[in-house]
XYZ file of C-alpha atoms in Angstrom:
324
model
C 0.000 0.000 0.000
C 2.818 2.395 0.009
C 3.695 4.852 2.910
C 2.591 7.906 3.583
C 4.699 11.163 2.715
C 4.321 14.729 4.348
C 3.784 17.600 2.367
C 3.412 21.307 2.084
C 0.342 23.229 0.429
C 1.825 26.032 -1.544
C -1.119 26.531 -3.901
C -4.152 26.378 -1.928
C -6.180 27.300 -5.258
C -5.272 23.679 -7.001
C -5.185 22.055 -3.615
C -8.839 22.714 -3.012
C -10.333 22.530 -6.562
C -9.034 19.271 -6.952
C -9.776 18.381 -3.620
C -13.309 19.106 -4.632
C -13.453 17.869 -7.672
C -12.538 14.270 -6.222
C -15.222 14.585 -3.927
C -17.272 14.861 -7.385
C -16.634 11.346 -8.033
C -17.534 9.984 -4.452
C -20.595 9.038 -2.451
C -21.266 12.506 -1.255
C -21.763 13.603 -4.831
C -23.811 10.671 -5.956
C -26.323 10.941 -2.895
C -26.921 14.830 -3.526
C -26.679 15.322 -7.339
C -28.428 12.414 -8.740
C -31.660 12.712 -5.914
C -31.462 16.149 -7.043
C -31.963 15.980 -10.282
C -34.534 13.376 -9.901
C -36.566 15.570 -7.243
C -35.318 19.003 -9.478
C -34.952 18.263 -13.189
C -36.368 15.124 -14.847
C -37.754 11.936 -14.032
C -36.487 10.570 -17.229
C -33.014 12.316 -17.483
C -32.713 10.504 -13.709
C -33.807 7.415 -14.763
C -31.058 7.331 -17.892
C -28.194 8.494 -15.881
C -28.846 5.868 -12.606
C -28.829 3.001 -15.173
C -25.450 4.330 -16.639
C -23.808 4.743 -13.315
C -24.555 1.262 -11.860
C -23.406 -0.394 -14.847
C -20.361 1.625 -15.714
C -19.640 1.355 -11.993
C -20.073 -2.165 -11.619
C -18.233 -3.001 -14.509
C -14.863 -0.451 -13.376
C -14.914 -2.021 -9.583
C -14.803 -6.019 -11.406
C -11.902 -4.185 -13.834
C -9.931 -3.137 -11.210
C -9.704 -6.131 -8.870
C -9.345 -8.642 -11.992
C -6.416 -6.765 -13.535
C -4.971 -5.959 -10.243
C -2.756 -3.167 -11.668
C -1.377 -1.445 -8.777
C -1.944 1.969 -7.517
C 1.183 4.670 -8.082
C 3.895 4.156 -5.306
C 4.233 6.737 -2.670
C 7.153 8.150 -3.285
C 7.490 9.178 -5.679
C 3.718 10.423 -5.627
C 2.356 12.066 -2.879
C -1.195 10.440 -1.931
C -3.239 13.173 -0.508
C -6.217 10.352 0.239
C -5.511 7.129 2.495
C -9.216 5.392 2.079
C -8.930 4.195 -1.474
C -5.343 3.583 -1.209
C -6.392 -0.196 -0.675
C -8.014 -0.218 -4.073
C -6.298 -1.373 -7.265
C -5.820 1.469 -9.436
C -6.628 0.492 -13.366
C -8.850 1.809 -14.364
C -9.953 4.805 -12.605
C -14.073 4.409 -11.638
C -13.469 8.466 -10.509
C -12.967 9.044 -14.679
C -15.422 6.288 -15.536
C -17.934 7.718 -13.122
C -17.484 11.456 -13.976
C -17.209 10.936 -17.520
C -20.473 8.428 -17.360
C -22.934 10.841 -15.370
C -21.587 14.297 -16.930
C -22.339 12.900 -20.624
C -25.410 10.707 -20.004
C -26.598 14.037 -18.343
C -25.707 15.880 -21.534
C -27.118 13.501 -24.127
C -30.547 12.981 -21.995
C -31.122 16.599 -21.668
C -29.955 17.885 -25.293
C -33.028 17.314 -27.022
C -35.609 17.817 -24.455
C -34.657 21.600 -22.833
C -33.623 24.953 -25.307
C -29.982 25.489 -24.718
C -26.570 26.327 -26.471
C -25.404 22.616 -27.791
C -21.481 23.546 -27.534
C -22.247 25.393 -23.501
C -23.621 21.591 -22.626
C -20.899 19.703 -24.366
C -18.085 22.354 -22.511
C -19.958 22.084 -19.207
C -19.634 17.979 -19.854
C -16.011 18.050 -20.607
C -15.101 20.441 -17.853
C -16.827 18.554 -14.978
C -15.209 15.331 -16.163
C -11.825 16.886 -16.507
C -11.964 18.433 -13.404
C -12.315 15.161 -11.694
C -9.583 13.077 -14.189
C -7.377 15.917 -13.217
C -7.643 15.509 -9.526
C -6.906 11.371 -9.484
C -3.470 12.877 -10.895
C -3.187 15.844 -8.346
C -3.909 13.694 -5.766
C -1.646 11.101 -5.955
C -4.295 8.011 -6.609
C -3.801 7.099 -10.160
C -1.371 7.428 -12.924
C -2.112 8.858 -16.521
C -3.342 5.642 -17.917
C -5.313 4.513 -15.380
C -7.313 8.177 -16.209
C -7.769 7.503 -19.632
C -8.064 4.023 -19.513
C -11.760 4.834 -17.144
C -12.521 7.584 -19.546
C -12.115 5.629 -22.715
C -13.726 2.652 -21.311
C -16.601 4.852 -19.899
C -17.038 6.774 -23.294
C -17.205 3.185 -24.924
C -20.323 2.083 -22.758
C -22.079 5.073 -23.175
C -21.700 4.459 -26.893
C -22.852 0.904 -26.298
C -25.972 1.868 -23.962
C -27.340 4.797 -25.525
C -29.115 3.214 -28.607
C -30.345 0.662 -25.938
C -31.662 3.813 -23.727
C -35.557 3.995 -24.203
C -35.411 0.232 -24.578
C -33.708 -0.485 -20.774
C -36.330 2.542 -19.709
C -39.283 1.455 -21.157
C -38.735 -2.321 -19.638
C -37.647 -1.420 -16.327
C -41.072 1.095 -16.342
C -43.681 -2.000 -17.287
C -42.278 -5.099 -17.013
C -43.859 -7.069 -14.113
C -40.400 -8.749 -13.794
C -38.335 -5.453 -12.950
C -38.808 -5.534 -9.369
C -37.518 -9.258 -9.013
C -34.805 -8.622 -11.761
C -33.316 -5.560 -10.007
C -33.109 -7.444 -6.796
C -32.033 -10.231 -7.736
C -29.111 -9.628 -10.289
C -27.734 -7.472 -8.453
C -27.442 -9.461 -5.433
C -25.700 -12.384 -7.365
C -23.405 -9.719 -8.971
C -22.772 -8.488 -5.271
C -21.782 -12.443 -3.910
C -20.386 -13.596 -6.974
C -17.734 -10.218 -7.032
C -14.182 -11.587 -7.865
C -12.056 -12.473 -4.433
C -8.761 -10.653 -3.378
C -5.810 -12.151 -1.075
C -6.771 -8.996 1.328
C -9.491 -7.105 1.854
C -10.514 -4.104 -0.145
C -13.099 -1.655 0.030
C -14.012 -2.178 -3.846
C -16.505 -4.854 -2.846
C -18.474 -2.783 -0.702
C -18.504 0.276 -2.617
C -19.809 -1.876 -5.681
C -23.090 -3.205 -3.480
C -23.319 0.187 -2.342
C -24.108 1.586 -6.074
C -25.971 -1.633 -7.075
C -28.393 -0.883 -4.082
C -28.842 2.394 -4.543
C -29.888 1.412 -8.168
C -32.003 -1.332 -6.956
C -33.623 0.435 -4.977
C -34.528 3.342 -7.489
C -35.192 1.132 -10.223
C -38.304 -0.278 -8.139
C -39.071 2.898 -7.008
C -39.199 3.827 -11.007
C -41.225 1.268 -11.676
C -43.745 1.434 -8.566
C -44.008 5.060 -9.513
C -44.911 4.364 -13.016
C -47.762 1.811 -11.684
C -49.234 4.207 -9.659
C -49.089 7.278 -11.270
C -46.624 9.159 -8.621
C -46.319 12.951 -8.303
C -43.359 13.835 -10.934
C -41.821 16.729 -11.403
C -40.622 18.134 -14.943
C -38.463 21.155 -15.537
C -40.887 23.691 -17.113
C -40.018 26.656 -19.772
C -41.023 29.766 -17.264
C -41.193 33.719 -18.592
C -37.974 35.560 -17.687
C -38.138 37.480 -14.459
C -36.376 37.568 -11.412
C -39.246 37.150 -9.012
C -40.274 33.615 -11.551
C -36.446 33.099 -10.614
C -36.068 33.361 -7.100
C -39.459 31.286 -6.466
C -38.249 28.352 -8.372
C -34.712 28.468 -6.943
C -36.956 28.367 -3.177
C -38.876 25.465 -4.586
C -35.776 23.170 -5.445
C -33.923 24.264 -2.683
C -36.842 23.130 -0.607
C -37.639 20.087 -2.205
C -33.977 19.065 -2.466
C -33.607 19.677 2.040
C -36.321 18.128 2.579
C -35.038 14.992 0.231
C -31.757 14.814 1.404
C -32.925 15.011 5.273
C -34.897 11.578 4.524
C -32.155 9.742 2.653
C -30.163 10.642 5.535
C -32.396 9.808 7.987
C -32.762 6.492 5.878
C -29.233 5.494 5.779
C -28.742 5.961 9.114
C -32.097 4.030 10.852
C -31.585 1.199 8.329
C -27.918 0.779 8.697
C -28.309 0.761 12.419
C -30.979 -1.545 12.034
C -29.348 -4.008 9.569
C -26.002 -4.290 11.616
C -27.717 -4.733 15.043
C -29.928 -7.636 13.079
C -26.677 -8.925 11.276
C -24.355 -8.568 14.762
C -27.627 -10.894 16.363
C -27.154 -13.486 13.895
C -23.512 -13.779 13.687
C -22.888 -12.588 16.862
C -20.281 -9.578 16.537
C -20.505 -6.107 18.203
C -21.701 -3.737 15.569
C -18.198 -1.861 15.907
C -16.179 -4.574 15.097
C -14.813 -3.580 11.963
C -13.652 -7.095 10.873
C -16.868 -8.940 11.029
C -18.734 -6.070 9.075
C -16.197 -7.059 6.033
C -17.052 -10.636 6.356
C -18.636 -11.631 2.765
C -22.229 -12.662 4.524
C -22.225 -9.151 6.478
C -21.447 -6.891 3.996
C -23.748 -7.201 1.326
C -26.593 -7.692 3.357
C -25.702 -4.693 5.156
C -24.756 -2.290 2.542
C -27.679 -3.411 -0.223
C -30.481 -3.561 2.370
C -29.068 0.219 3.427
C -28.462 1.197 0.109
C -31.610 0.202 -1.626
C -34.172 1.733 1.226
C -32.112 4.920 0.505
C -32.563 4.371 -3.520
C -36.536 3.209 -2.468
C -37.166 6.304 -0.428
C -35.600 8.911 -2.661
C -37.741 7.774 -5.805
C -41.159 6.919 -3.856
C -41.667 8.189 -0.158
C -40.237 11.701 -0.967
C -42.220 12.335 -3.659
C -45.130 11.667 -2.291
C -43.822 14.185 0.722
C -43.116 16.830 -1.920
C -46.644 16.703 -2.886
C -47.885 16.710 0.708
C -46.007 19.442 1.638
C -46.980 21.756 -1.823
C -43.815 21.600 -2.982
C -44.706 20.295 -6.613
């Protein structure tokens, strides 16, 4: 795993922008923009860019602990993160995750809202640079492990997007979707490829593939029963129109976020106490929560109430409240 070196910030401008623009490619990003844009935007734009995630996700983590290609040593590099330094480092899931949710964004929105074609495209290539940029500034991956994730994700979304309103439309109406986006994902999640040691790639994978589980019934459950959704309207110009939409998502979005919060935290409380009763651990003990049988269990039953929640209960709060 390397050791760790000291350094000194000299440029606090590039220290925090890429700072940030990692976090862009983490779980603090996923659980805010994505709910967002679901609660904000467009049911549909939502829908397109959860399915690219989880697959361009699931299929990076697998990458990465079948090729084993090691992360950069430290030195030369200096690692400004510790957490993923566990991880295998080919290819980058940061580039494959920015460059999957900035485009699918992109393409999904181009042809259903009025703006400049080339500002969309720049805004696309910015955010994913940004965040390609900062596995290098950081110390996490080398040069091709960056482009290696942001060919490979450019290659899906090439694959997947004449497949789009297909995947949509099934996952909408089939009567199989709710079993089928349990199901596979839980094999995928058991069946993930073994290391000699532990690493955090496992986890992080049934993390996304619950989250996506979870929304994916939600989508569908929605679509049976005709749930509250909110579409991105064409207003007048005016600053009062404005600041009364910007108070609308802002409110909808706190009010969202506080439940998927509230979620995560009640059900992984509840899920470790229930799994630390059945194996009999203490629901600290850090080893036993990386065991195979307590891991996925813990993090896809978490996961997918917070994917469930954000696509069904909340709505149906938004409404309540007059927040549509």
């Amino acid at each position: 795993q390397g050791c760790t070196q000291k350094y000194i910030v000299k440029n606090y401008f590039y220290y925090y922008l890429f700072k940030f623009s990692a976090a862009l490619g983490e779980e603090v990003f996923y659980i805010t923009f994505l709910p967002f844009t679901y609660w904000n935007i467009d049911h549909s734009v939502s829908r397109r860019m959860i399915i690219v995630w989880s697959i361009v996700m699931y299929i990076g983590q697998v990458s990465k602990d079948i090729l084993k290609w090691p992360r950069p040593l430290s030195p030369p590099v200096v690692k400004l993160e510790m957490r993923t330094n566990a991880e295998y480092g080919m290819p980058s899931t940061h580039a494959m995750a920015a460059t999957a949710i900035s485009f699918s964004f992109f393409i999904a929105t181009m042809n259903q809202y009025k703006y400049p074609f080339e500002l969309g495209l720049l805004a696309a290539f910015v955010f994913s640079t940004l965040v390609c940029l900062s596995r290098l500034y950081t110390g996490m991956h080398t040069v091709l492990d960056v482009i290696g994730g942001a060919l490979i994700s450019a290659v899906l979304l090439v694959l997947l997007y004449p497949a789009w309103d297909t995947i949509d439309h099934l996952l909408l109406t089939s009567p199989l979707c709710p079993l089928f986006s349990i199901v596979v994902p839980l094999v995928l999640c058991y069946n993930y490829p073994k290391l000699d040691y532990y690493s955090p790639t496992r986890g992080d994978t049934t993390t996304i593939l619950g989250a996506a589980a979870g929304a994916t019934v939600g989508f569908w459950l929605d679509n049976q029963y005709a749930a509250p959704a909110h579409t991105s309207k064409s207003f007048q110009p005016g600053f009062a129109v404005l600041i009364s939409v910007m108070v609308f998502a802002l409110a909808r979005f706190f009010v969202g976020i506080s439940v998927v919060l509230l979620t995560r935290w009640v059900m992984k409380s509840v899920v470790l106490g229930a799994l630390g009763y059945r194996y009999h651990f203490p629901i600290r003990d850090l080893e036993a929560r990386r065991r195979l049988e307590v891991e996925v269990p813990y993090k896809f039953v978490t996961y997918s109430s917070v994917g469930f929640m954000a696509t069904v209960i909340v709505p149906l709060l938004h409404e309540l409240l007059g927040l549509l």
